Amino acid sequence: MNKQVYPLLAVDGGGTKTIAVITNYKGEILGKGNGAASNYQVVGQDIALQSIQMAVQEALKSINQSLLSCPLYFKKAVFALAGIDTKKDKIIVNDIVQEAISSLSIEVNHMVVENDCLAALLGVTPKNPGALLISGTGSIVYAHNGKGKIVRVGGWGHRVGDEGSGYWIGKEAIRSVLKMYDGREKNTILARLLLQHFQFNSLEDLYNWVYSEHYSVDDVAALTMVVEQGLNQGDEVSQKILDQASYELEKLLLVAISHVIEETDNNFSLILQGGVLQNNSYIRNKILKSLKRRYPNFNLLSTHREPIYNIIQWGLQDEDCWEF
């Protein structure tokens, strides 16, 4: 029986969903499938495995039901997955992916498993120096010199890091309101805005929620828009929070760039992603203005495509020598 041969299987997996696509050599999508979250740090290894299996299986079925009776062969498979932050993570996720591939009875000639943020960056700027700054619920920076040297800064999670992220901004808003309640912070309209947002009657309700089972990282991160409302209404505390968030994100970026900038002659491409950088013009503009003074030749890339398209580009590249 002849094998059905396809150039690329690309998988993008995060904390909310997983997307798998099968493409031709031009990067055109031939089949697509979806699964649930596959960040094992969020959902555990078993659910991550099931989500990857589901997404890939659905992509296979979307090509043609009859093909499932034939051996399927992929020249290359790339898995860009959230949750790969340490060497231990890499080992765990590799095992998950290997088990998923084995269970699906498909053959892969060359397989690559990498952090989803890094994969997206290399897909957009494969051979030229580039940096990716993300500030959504969390924050992280990846930068590379176009010759294989890669640097990661931040991304240590909401408990000990993620400075300048949506969660960090929301947490600072709550802290400022409670400090105001004590008399340790200036009066701020954030107290009223936060109570309205949650439909609480008092700051004690807010405090009780923080230490309840209903507290969530995503709900705190959503408070970024409340802080922006405070800024627009002239609140000094709101501005201070957003100024500090801008500073923290810029610092992440500058440290990452400093490790590769000598070989780039101050020329590099920058990608900004995540809800904070895409929706909060105050933070975005503040970072870009400051960066322009230091590196006037940097190129801001506008990419509104879904990350899976950047991962496809990464997968279709010939080079697989990227290392930290």
Coordinates of C-alpha atoms in Angstrom, one line a residue:
M1 CA 0.0 0.0 0.0
N2 CA 1.4 3.4 -1.0
K3 CA 2.1 5.9 1.7
Q4 CA 0.3 9.3 1.6
V5 CA 3.2 11.8 1.9
Y6 CA 2.8 15.4 3.2
P7 CA 5.5 18.0 3.7
L8 CA 4.5 19.4 7.0
L9 CA 2.4 18.8 10.2
A10 CA 2.4 22.0 12.3
V11 CA 0.9 22.2 15.8
D12 CA 0.3 25.3 17.9
G13 CA -0.7 24.5 21.5
G14 CA -1.3 26.8 24.4
G15 CA -3.2 27.3 27.6
T16 CA -6.7 27.5 26.0
K17 CA -6.6 25.7 22.7
T18 CA -4.5 23.6 20.3
I19 CA -4.4 23.9 16.5
A20 CA -3.0 21.3 14.1
V21 CA -2.6 21.9 10.3
I22 CA -1.3 19.9 7.4
T23 CA 0.3 21.9 4.6
N24 CA 1.9 21.6 1.2
Y25 CA 5.4 23.0 0.3
K26 CA 3.9 26.5 -0.2
G27 CA 2.5 26.6 3.3
E28 CA -1.1 26.3 2.1
I29 CA -3.3 24.6 4.6
L30 CA -4.7 21.3 3.4
G31 CA -6.2 20.1 6.6
K32 CA -6.9 21.6 10.0
G33 CA -8.0 20.3 13.4
N34 CA -8.6 21.8 16.9
G35 CA -8.2 20.5 20.4
A36 CA -8.4 21.8 23.9
A37 CA -5.5 23.3 25.9
S38 CA -2.1 21.5 25.7
N39 CA 0.1 23.5 28.1
Y40 CA 0.9 20.7 30.5
Q41 CA 1.7 23.1 33.2
V42 CA -1.9 24.3 33.1
V43 CA -3.9 21.2 32.4
G44 CA -1.6 18.3 33.2
Q45 CA 0.2 15.8 31.0
D46 CA -2.8 13.6 30.3
I47 CA -5.1 16.4 29.1
A48 CA -2.2 17.9 27.1
L49 CA -1.7 14.5 25.4
Q50 CA -5.4 14.1 24.6
S51 CA -5.6 17.7 23.2
I52 CA -2.7 17.1 20.8
Q53 CA -4.1 13.8 19.7
M54 CA -7.5 15.3 19.1
A55 CA -6.2 18.3 17.1
V56 CA -3.9 16.1 14.9
Q57 CA -6.6 13.4 14.4
E58 CA -9.1 16.1 13.3
A59 CA -6.6 17.5 10.9
L60 CA -6.1 14.1 9.3
K61 CA -9.8 13.5 9.0
S62 CA -10.3 16.9 7.4
I63 CA -8.1 16.0 4.5
N64 CA -10.1 12.9 3.5
Q65 CA -11.8 10.2 5.6
S66 CA -10.5 7.5 3.2
L67 CA -6.9 8.5 3.8
L68 CA -7.1 7.2 7.4
S69 CA -6.9 3.6 6.1
C70 CA -3.5 4.4 4.5
P71 CA -0.2 5.0 6.2
L72 CA 0.4 8.8 6.5
Y73 CA 4.0 10.1 6.2
F74 CA 5.2 13.6 7.1
K75 CA 8.5 14.8 6.0
K76 CA 8.5 17.2 8.9
A77 CA 6.4 17.8 12.0
V78 CA 6.8 20.9 14.2
F79 CA 5.2 21.3 17.6
A80 CA 5.1 24.8 19.0
L81 CA 3.8 24.4 22.5
A82 CA 3.4 26.6 25.6
G83 CA 4.9 25.3 28.8
I84 CA 8.4 24.6 27.6
D85 CA 10.4 26.9 29.9
T86 CA 13.1 24.7 31.3
K87 CA 15.2 21.6 30.2
K88 CA 12.9 19.5 32.4
D89 CA 9.8 20.9 30.5
K90 CA 11.4 20.1 27.2
I91 CA 11.9 16.4 28.2
I92 CA 8.3 16.1 29.5
V93 CA 6.8 17.8 26.4
N94 CA 8.9 15.7 24.1
D95 CA 7.6 12.6 25.7
I96 CA 4.0 13.8 25.4
V97 CA 4.5 14.5 21.7
Q98 CA 6.2 11.2 21.0
E99 CA 3.3 9.4 22.7
A100 CA 0.8 11.4 20.7
I101 CA 2.6 10.5 17.4
S102 CA 2.8 6.8 18.3
S103 CA -0.9 6.6 19.1
L104 CA -1.9 8.2 15.8
S105 CA -0.1 5.6 13.7
I106 CA 1.6 8.3 11.5
E107 CA 5.3 8.4 10.5
V108 CA 7.4 11.5 10.8
N109 CA 10.8 11.8 9.2
H110 CA 12.0 14.9 11.2
M111 CA 10.2 16.2 14.3
V112 CA 10.9 19.5 16.2
V113 CA 9.4 20.4 19.5
E114 CA 9.9 24.0 20.8
N115 CA 8.4 26.8 22.9
D116 CA 5.5 28.4 21.0
C117 CA 6.8 32.0 21.4
L118 CA 10.2 31.1 20.1
A119 CA 8.7 29.2 17.1
A120 CA 6.6 32.2 16.2
L121 CA 9.5 34.6 16.3
L122 CA 11.7 32.3 14.1
G123 CA 8.9 31.9 11.7
V124 CA 8.7 35.7 11.1
T125 CA 12.4 36.6 11.3
P126 CA 14.2 33.3 10.4
K127 CA 17.6 34.7 9.2
N128 CA 17.5 38.3 10.3
P129 CA 17.9 39.6 13.9
G130 CA 14.6 39.9 15.7
A131 CA 12.9 40.2 19.1
L132 CA 9.4 39.2 20.2
L133 CA 7.9 41.0 23.2
I134 CA 4.7 39.5 24.6
S135 CA 2.5 41.0 27.3
G136 CA -0.8 39.3 27.7
T137 CA -1.8 37.5 30.8
G138 CA 2.0 36.9 31.3
S139 CA 5.1 38.5 29.8
I140 CA 8.2 37.2 28.1
V141 CA 10.8 38.3 25.5
Y142 CA 12.7 36.2 23.0
A143 CA 15.5 37.7 20.8
H144 CA 18.0 36.2 18.3
N145 CA 20.8 37.4 16.1
G146 CA 19.8 35.6 12.9
K147 CA 22.7 33.2 13.2
G148 CA 21.4 30.8 15.7
K149 CA 22.0 32.6 19.0
I150 CA 18.8 32.9 21.0
V151 CA 18.1 34.7 24.3
R152 CA 15.0 34.4 26.5
V153 CA 14.2 37.0 29.3
G154 CA 11.3 36.8 31.7
G155 CA 8.4 34.4 31.4
W156 CA 8.7 33.2 35.0
G157 CA 5.0 33.0 35.6
H158 CA 2.6 35.0 37.7
R159 CA 3.8 33.9 41.1
V160 CA 7.3 35.2 40.8
G161 CA 7.5 37.1 37.5
D162 CA 5.5 38.3 34.5
E163 CA 6.3 41.9 35.2
G164 CA 4.3 44.4 33.0
S165 CA 1.8 41.7 32.1
G166 CA -2.0 42.0 32.4
Y167 CA -1.9 40.0 35.6
W168 CA 0.8 42.2 37.0
I169 CA -1.2 45.3 36.2
G170 CA -4.3 43.9 37.7
K171 CA -2.6 42.8 40.8
E172 CA -1.0 46.3 41.2
A173 CA -4.4 47.8 40.9
I174 CA -5.8 45.7 43.7
R175 CA -2.8 46.4 45.9
S176 CA -3.1 50.1 45.3
V177 CA -6.7 50.1 46.3
L178 CA -6.0 48.2 49.5
K179 CA -3.1 50.5 50.3
M180 CA -5.5 53.5 49.8
Y181 CA -7.9 51.8 52.2
D182 CA -5.0 51.7 54.8
G183 CA -4.0 55.3 54.1
R184 CA -0.7 54.2 52.5
E185 CA -1.5 55.2 49.0
K186 CA -3.1 58.3 47.4
N187 CA -6.8 58.4 46.8
T188 CA -7.6 56.6 43.6
I189 CA -10.7 56.2 41.5
L190 CA -9.6 52.6 41.0
A191 CA -11.5 51.7 44.1
R192 CA -14.8 52.7 42.6
L193 CA -13.9 51.2 39.2
L194 CA -12.8 47.9 40.6
L195 CA -16.0 47.6 42.7
Q196 CA -18.1 48.4 39.6
H197 CA -16.2 45.9 37.5
F198 CA -16.7 43.0 39.9
Q199 CA -20.1 44.3 41.1
F200 CA -18.9 44.2 44.7
N201 CA -20.3 46.4 47.4
S202 CA -17.2 47.1 49.4
L203 CA -13.4 46.6 49.4
E204 CA -13.9 43.8 51.9
D205 CA -15.8 42.0 49.2
L206 CA -12.8 42.5 46.9
Y207 CA -10.4 41.2 49.6
N208 CA -12.5 38.2 50.3
W209 CA -12.6 37.4 46.6
V210 CA -8.8 37.5 46.3
Y211 CA -8.5 34.7 48.8
S212 CA -11.5 32.7 47.6
E213 CA -11.7 29.8 45.3
H214 CA -13.2 32.1 42.7
Y215 CA -10.0 34.1 42.3
S216 CA -8.3 33.6 38.9
V217 CA -5.3 34.8 37.0
D218 CA -7.4 35.6 34.0
D219 CA -9.9 37.7 36.0
V220 CA -7.1 39.7 37.5
A221 CA -5.4 40.2 34.1
A222 CA -8.7 41.6 32.7
L223 CA -8.4 44.5 35.1
T224 CA -5.8 46.1 32.7
M225 CA -8.7 47.8 31.0
V226 CA -10.0 49.1 34.3
V227 CA -6.6 50.7 35.0
E228 CA -6.7 52.2 31.5
Q229 CA -10.1 53.7 32.3
G230 CA -8.5 55.3 35.4
L231 CA -5.7 56.7 33.3
N232 CA -8.2 58.3 30.9
Q233 CA -10.0 59.9 33.8
G234 CA -6.8 61.5 35.1
D235 CA -6.0 59.1 38.0
E236 CA -2.4 59.5 39.1
V237 CA -2.3 56.0 40.6
S238 CA -3.5 54.4 37.4
Q239 CA -0.8 56.3 35.4
K240 CA 1.9 55.2 37.9
I241 CA 0.9 51.6 37.5
L242 CA 1.0 51.8 33.7
D243 CA 4.2 53.7 33.7
Q244 CA 5.8 51.0 35.8
A245 CA 4.4 48.3 33.6
S246 CA 6.0 50.1 30.6
Y247 CA 9.3 50.3 32.4
E248 CA 9.3 46.6 33.3
L249 CA 8.5 45.5 29.7
E250 CA 11.1 47.8 28.2
K251 CA 13.7 46.4 30.7
L252 CA 12.9 42.8 29.6
L253 CA 13.3 43.8 26.0
L254 CA 16.5 45.8 26.4
V255 CA 18.2 43.0 28.4
A256 CA 17.3 40.5 25.7
I257 CA 18.5 42.8 22.8
S258 CA 21.7 43.6 24.6
H259 CA 22.8 40.0 24.3
V260 CA 22.5 40.0 20.5
I261 CA 22.8 43.6 19.5
E262 CA 26.6 43.7 18.9
E263 CA 26.1 41.4 15.9
T264 CA 23.1 43.2 14.5
D265 CA 24.6 46.7 14.0
N266 CA 21.5 48.1 15.8
N267 CA 19.2 46.7 13.1
F268 CA 16.6 44.3 14.2
S269 CA 12.9 43.6 13.8
L270 CA 10.5 43.8 16.7
I271 CA 7.2 42.0 17.1
L272 CA 4.7 43.0 19.8
Q273 CA 2.1 40.5 20.8
G274 CA -0.4 40.0 23.6
G275 CA -3.5 41.8 24.7
V276 CA -1.7 44.5 26.7
L277 CA 0.5 45.5 23.9
Q278 CA -2.2 45.3 21.2
N279 CA -4.9 47.0 23.2
N280 CA -3.2 49.5 25.6
S281 CA -1.9 52.2 23.4
Y282 CA -0.4 54.1 26.3
I283 CA 2.0 51.3 27.2
R284 CA 2.7 50.4 23.6
N285 CA 3.6 54.0 22.6
K286 CA 5.7 54.6 25.6
I287 CA 7.8 51.5 25.0
L288 CA 8.2 52.3 21.2
K289 CA 9.1 55.9 21.9
S290 CA 11.8 55.0 24.4
L291 CA 13.2 52.2 22.2
K292 CA 13.4 54.5 19.2
R293 CA 15.7 56.8 21.1
R294 CA 18.1 53.9 21.8
Y295 CA 17.8 52.0 18.6
P296 CA 16.6 54.4 15.8
N297 CA 17.0 51.7 13.1
F298 CA 14.8 49.0 14.6
N299 CA 11.9 47.8 12.4
L300 CA 8.5 47.3 14.0
L301 CA 6.7 44.4 12.2
S302 CA 2.9 44.4 12.2
T303 CA 1.7 40.8 12.3
H304 CA -2.0 40.3 12.8
R305 CA -2.0 36.7 11.6
E306 CA -2.8 33.8 13.8
P307 CA 0.4 32.3 15.3
I308 CA -0.1 29.1 13.4
Y309 CA 0.9 30.8 10.2
N310 CA 4.2 31.9 11.7
I311 CA 4.8 28.4 12.9
I312 CA 4.1 27.0 9.4
Q313 CA 6.8 29.4 8.1
W314 CA 9.2 28.2 10.8
G315 CA 8.4 24.5 9.9
L316 CA 9.1 25.0 6.2
Q317 CA 12.6 26.5 6.9
D318 CA 15.6 24.3 6.1
E319 CA 17.5 25.4 9.2
D320 CA 17.0 23.3 12.4
C321 CA 20.1 24.4 14.2
W322 CA 18.6 27.0 16.5
E323 CA 19.9 26.5 20.1
F324 CA 20.1 28.5 23.3

